[in-house]
Coordinates of C-alpha atoms in Angstrom, one line a residue:
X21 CA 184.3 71.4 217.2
X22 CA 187.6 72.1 215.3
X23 CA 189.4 71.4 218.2
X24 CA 188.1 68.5 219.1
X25 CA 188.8 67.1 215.6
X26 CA 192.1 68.2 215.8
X27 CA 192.8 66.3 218.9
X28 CA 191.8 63.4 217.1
X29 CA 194.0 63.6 214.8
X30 CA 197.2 61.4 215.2
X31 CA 200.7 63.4 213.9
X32 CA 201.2 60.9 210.6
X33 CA 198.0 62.0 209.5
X34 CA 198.9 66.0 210.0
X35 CA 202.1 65.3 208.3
X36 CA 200.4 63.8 205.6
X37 CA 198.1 66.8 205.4
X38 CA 200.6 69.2 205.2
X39 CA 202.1 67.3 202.4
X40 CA 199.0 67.0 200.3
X41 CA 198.9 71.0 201.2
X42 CA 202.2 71.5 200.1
X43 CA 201.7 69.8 197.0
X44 CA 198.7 71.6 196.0
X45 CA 201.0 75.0 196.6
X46 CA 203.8 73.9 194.7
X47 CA 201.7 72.9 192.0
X48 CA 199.6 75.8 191.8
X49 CA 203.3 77.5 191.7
X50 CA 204.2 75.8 188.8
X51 CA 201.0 76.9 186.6
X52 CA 201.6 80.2 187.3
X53 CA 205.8 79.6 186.6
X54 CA 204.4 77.8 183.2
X55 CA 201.8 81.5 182.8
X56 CA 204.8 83.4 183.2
X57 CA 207.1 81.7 181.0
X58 CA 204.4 82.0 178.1
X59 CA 203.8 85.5 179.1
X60 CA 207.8 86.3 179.0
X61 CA 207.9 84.6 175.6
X62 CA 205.1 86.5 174.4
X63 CA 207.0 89.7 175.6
X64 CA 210.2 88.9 174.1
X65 CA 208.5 88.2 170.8
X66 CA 206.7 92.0 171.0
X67 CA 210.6 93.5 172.1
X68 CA 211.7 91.9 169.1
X69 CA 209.1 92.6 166.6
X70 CA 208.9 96.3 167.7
X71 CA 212.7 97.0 169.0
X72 CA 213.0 100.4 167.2
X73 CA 209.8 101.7 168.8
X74 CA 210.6 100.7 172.4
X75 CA 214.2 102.1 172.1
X76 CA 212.7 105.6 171.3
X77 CA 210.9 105.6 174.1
X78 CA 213.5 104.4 176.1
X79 CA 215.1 107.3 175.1
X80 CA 212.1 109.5 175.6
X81 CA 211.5 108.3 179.1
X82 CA 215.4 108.6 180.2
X83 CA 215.3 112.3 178.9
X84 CA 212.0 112.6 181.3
X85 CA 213.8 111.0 184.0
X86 CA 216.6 113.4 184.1
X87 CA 214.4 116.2 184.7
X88 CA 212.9 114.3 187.9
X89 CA 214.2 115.2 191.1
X90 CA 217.0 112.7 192.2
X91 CA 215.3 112.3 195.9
X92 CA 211.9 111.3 194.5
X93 CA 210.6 107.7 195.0
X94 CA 210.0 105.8 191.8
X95 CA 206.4 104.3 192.0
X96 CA 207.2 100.5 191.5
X97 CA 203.2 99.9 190.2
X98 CA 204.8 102.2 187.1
X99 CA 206.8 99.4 186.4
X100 CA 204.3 96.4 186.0
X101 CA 202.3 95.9 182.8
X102 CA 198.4 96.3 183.3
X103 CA 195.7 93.8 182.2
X104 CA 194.9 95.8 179.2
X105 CA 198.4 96.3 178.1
X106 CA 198.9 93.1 178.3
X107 CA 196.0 92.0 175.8
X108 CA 196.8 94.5 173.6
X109 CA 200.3 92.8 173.5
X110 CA 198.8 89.5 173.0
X111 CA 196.0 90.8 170.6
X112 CA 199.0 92.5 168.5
X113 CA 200.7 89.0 168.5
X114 CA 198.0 87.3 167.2
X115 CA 197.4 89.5 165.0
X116 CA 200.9 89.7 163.7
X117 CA 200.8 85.5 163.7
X118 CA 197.7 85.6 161.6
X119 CA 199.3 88.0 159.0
X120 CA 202.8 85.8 158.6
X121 CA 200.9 83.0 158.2
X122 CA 198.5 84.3 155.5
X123 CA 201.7 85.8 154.1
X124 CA 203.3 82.3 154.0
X125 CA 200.6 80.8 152.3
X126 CA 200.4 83.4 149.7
X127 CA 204.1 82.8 149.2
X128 CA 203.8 79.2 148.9
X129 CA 200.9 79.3 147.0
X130 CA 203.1 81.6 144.6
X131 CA 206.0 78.7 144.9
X132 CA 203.3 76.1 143.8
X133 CA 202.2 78.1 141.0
X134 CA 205.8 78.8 139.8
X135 CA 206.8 75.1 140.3
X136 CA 203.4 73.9 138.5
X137 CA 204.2 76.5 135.9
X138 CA 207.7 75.6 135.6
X139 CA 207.0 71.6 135.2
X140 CA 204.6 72.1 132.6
X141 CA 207.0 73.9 130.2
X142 CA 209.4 71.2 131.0
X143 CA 206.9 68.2 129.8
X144 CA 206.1 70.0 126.7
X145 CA 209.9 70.7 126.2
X146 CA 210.7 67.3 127.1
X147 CA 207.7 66.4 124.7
X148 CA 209.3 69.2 121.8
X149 CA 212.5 67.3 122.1
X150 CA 211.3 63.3 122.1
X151 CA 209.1 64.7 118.4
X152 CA 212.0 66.1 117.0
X153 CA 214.4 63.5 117.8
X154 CA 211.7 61.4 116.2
X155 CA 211.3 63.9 113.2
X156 CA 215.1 63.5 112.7
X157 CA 215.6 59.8 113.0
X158 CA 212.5 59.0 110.5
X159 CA 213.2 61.8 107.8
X160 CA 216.9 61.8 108.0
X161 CA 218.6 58.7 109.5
X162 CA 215.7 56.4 107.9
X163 CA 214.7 58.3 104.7
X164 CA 218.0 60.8 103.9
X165 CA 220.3 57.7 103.2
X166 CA 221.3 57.2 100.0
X167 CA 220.7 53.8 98.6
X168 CA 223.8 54.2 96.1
X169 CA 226.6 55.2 98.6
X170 CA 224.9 54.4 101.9
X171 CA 225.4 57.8 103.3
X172 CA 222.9 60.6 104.5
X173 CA 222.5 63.0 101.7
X174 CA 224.0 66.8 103.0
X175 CA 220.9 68.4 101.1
X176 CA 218.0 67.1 103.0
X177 CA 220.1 67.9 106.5
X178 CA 220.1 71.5 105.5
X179 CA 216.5 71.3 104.3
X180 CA 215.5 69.9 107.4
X181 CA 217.1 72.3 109.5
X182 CA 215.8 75.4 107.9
X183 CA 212.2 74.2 108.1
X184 CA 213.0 73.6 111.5
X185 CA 214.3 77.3 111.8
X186 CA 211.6 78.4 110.3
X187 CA 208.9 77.0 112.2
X188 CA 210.2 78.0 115.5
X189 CA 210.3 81.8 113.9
X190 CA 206.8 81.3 113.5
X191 CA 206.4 79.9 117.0
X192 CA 208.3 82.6 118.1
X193 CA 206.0 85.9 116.1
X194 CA 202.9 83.7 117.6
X195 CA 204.0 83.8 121.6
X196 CA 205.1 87.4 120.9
X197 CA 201.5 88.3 119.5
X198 CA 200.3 86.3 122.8
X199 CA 202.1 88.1 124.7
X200 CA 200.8 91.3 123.2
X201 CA 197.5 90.0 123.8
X202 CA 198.4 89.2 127.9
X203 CA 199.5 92.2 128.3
X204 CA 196.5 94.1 126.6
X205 CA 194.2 91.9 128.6
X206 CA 195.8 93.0 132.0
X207 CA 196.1 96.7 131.3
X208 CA 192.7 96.9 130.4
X209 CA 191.5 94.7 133.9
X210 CA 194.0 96.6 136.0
X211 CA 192.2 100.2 134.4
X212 CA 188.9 98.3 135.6
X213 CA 190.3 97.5 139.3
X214 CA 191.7 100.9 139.5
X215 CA 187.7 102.6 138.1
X216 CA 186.1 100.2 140.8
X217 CA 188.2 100.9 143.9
X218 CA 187.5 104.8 142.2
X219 CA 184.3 103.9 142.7
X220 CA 184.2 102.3 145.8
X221 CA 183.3 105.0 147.6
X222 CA 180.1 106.2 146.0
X223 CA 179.0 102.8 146.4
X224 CA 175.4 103.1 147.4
X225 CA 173.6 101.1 150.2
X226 CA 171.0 99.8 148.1
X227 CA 173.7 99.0 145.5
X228 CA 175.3 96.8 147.8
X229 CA 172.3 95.1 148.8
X230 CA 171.2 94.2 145.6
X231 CA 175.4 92.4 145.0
X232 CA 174.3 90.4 148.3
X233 CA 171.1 89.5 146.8
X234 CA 172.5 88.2 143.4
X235 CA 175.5 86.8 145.5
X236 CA 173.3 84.4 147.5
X237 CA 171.3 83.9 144.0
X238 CA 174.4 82.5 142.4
X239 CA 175.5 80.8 145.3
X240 CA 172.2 78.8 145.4
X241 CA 172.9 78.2 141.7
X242 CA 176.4 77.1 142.1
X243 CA 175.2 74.6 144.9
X244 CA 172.9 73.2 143.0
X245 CA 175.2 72.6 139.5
X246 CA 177.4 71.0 142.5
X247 CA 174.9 68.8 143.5
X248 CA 173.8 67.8 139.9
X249 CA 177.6 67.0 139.3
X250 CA 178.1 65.1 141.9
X251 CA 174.7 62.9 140.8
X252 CA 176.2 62.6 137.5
X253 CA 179.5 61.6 139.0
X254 CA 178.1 58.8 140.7
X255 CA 176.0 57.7 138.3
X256 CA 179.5 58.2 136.1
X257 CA 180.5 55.5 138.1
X258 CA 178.1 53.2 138.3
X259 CA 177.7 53.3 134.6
X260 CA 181.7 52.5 134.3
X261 CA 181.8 49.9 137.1
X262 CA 179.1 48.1 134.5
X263 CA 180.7 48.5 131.6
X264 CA 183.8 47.2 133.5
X265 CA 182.2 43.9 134.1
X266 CA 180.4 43.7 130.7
X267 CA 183.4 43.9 129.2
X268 CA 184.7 41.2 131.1
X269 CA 181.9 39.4 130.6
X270 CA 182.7 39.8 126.4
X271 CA 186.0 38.9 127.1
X272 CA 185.3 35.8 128.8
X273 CA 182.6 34.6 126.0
X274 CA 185.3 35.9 123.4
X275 CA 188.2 33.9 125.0
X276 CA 185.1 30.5 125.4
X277 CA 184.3 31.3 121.9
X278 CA 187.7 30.9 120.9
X279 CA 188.3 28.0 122.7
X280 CA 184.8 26.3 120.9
X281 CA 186.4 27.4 117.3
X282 CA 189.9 25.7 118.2
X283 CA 187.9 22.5 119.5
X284 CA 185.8 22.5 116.4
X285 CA 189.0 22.6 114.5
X286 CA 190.3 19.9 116.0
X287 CA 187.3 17.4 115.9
X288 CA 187.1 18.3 112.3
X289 CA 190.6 17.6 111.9
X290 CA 189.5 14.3 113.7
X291 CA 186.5 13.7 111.2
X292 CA 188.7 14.3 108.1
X293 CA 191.4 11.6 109.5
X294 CA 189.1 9.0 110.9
X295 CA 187.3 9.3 107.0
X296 CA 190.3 8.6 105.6
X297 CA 191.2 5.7 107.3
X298 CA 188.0 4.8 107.0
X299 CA 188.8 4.7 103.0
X300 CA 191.8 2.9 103.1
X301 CA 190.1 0.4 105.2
X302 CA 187.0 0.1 102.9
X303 CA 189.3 -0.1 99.7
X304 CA 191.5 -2.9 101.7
X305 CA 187.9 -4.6 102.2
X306 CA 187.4 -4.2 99.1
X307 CA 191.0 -5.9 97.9
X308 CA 190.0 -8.7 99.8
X309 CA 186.6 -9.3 99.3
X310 CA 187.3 -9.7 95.4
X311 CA 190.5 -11.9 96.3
X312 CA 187.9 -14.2 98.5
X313 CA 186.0 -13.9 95.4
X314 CA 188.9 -15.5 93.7
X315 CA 189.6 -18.1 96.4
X316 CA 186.4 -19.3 96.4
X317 CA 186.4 -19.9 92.5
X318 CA 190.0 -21.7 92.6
X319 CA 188.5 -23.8 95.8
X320 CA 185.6 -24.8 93.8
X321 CA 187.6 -25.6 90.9
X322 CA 189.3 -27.8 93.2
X323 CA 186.6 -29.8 94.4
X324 CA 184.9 -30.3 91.4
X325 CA 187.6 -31.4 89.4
X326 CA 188.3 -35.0 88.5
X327 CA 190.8 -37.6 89.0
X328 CA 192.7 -36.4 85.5
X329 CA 192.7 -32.8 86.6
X330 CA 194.0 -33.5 90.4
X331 CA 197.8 -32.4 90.6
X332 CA 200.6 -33.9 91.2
X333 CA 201.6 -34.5 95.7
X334 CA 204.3 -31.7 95.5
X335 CA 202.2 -29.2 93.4
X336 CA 199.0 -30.5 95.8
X337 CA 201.1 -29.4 98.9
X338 CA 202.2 -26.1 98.2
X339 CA 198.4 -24.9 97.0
X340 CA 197.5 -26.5 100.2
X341 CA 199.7 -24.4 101.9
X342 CA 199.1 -21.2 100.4
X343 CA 195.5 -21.9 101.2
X344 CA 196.3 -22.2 104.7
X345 CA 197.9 -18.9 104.5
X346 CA 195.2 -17.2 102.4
X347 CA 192.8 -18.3 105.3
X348 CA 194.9 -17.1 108.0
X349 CA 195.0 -13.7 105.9
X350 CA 191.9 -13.7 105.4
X351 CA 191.2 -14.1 109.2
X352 CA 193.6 -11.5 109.5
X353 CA 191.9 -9.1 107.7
X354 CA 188.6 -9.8 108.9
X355 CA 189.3 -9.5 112.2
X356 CA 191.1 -6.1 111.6
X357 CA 187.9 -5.1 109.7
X358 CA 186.3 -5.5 112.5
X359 CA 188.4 -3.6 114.5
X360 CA 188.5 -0.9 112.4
X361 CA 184.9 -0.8 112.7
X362 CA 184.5 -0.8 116.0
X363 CA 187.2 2.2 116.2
X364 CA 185.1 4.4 113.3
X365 CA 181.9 3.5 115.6
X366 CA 183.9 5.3 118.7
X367 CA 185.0 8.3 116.4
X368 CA 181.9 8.9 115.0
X369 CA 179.9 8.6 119.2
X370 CA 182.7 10.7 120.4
X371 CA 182.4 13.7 117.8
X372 CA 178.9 13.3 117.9
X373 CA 177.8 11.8 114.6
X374 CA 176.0 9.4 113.0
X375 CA 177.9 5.8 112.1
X376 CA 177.2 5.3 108.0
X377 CA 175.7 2.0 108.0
X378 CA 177.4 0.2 105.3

């Protein structure tokens, strides 16, 4: 049967077979190159972590060597690295990966604390420095000038300064005490650490099962103060996402408020203006109602006079005119009455009050 399919096969399609062959060889030879160039580099690592060891028994093995005969075949299978060696190799490896790492992190964790450590002390010095500079400029600069000469008097300098001295002496006797303190507090836990790992050893069974117990207690307690927190930090914010928007809310009817009290201000500013020109008008009405009063009188004077009391032409012609122009005043004045009115009516609609009817 394989024959037959083999005659039936034309040569392109056996070259490309051969290819496709090849290809699957060449790239099953480069996975195991890429195996071997891990493994070497796994191997190089071990030889350099452990060089003093392997040149010992280097040493060791030449010394055995010598006393081999010369015409004895060295067994090449000697030579290659078993399966098991080789895990060990990569099991020390790991192992060895694992323990710089958590050595790396303890040190940068150590770096962090340090750093931490080391910026605090600078914000409280930097916070030490801004109160004193302060200190200085209000009781010296601001308060130490004399008002006679206009310089700083020597005496409260010096007084300033020793109280200064002073109080960092007393800073000074309270960091040693806490120091004292520190160091009580870690002799007396390092005694306990040492008493424990003392101990350690006649640590009974039941002992430790009765930790685990009260382990997983407190566990299950610490969960649940978790979970409570983190209800009351939600609720937290809730709560301040509302207060957030009723104070916005009191800001708005505060700012609206404001803006009602400036507009009553100014309508009442309106009301007292629009009064007084309503005043002056009603005292001009006034001023002219009584000199219409007047006017009438002389006009009715005039008509009922007789022949012996009628004036001379000239003096008839200028009371004639200012007649005329007491009537065209008087039109005047009417007519801006009426205007004035009108415009006291608008005020009064506009600001929302009643007209006094007069």
């Amino acid at each position: 049967m394989i024959p037959e399919q083999q005659q039936g096969i034309t040569e392109e399609e056996k070259e490309l077979i051969l290819i496709e062959e090849l290809s699957q060889k060449l790239e099953g030879l480069y996975k195991d190159m890429e195996q071997i160039r891990r493994e070497n580099l796994l191997f190089e690592s071990y030889i350099m972590r452990n060089s003093k060891d392997l040149q010992r028994e280097d040493e060791a093995e030449d010394k055995n060597k010598k006393t081999r005969k010369k015409n004895q075949p060295v067994d090449k299978k000697t030579m290659q690295l078993t399966n098991e060696e080789k895990y060990e190799i990569a099991q020390f490896e790991s192992d060895t990966l694992k323990k710089n790492i958590e050595e790396g992190r303890i040190r940068s964790d150590q770096i962090l604390e340090t750093l931490r450590a080391i910026l605090e002390e600078t914000d409280k010095a930097i916070t030490e420095i801004r109160k004193d500079a302060f200190d200085f400029q209000r009781e010296i600069l601001f308060a130490g000038e004399n008002t006679r000469t206009g310089k700083i008097e020597a005496e409260r300098i010096e007084k300033y300064f020793k109280e200064k001295l002073a109080q960092k002496d007393a800073q000074i006797e309270k960091y040693k005490q806490k120091k004292a303190n520190i160091e009580q507090q870690i002799t007396k836990t390092s005694n306990q650490i040492q008493k424990k790992e003392e101990m350690g050893d006649d640590l009974k069974f039941i002992d430790f099962h009765q930790l685990q117990i009260e382990n997983k207690k407190y566990v299950k307690q610490i969960d649940e103060k978790n979970k409570k927190l983190l209800g009351l930090k939600i609720a937290t914010g809730k709560i301040s996402s509302v207060l957030i928007e009723e104070r916005n809310q009191l800001q708005n009817e505060i700012d609206q408020c404001n803006t009602l009290i400036q507009e009553i201000d100014d309508k009442n500013k309106k009301i007292a203006k629009t009064q007084e020109q309503t005043k002056k008008v009603k005292t001009q009405i006034a001023s002219l109602t009584e000199k219409k009063k007047k006017f009438a009188i002389q006009l009715e004077q005039v008509n009922n006079a007789t022949n012996e009391d009628i004036p001379k032409a000239m003096t008839y012609v200028l009371q004639k005119r200012k007649e005329e122009e007491l009537v065209y005043k008087i039109r005047n004045t009417n007519r801006k009455i009426e205007i004035a009115e009108l415009a006291y009516q608008k005020a009064c609609k506009s600001l929302g009050l009643n007209p006094i009817q007069q």
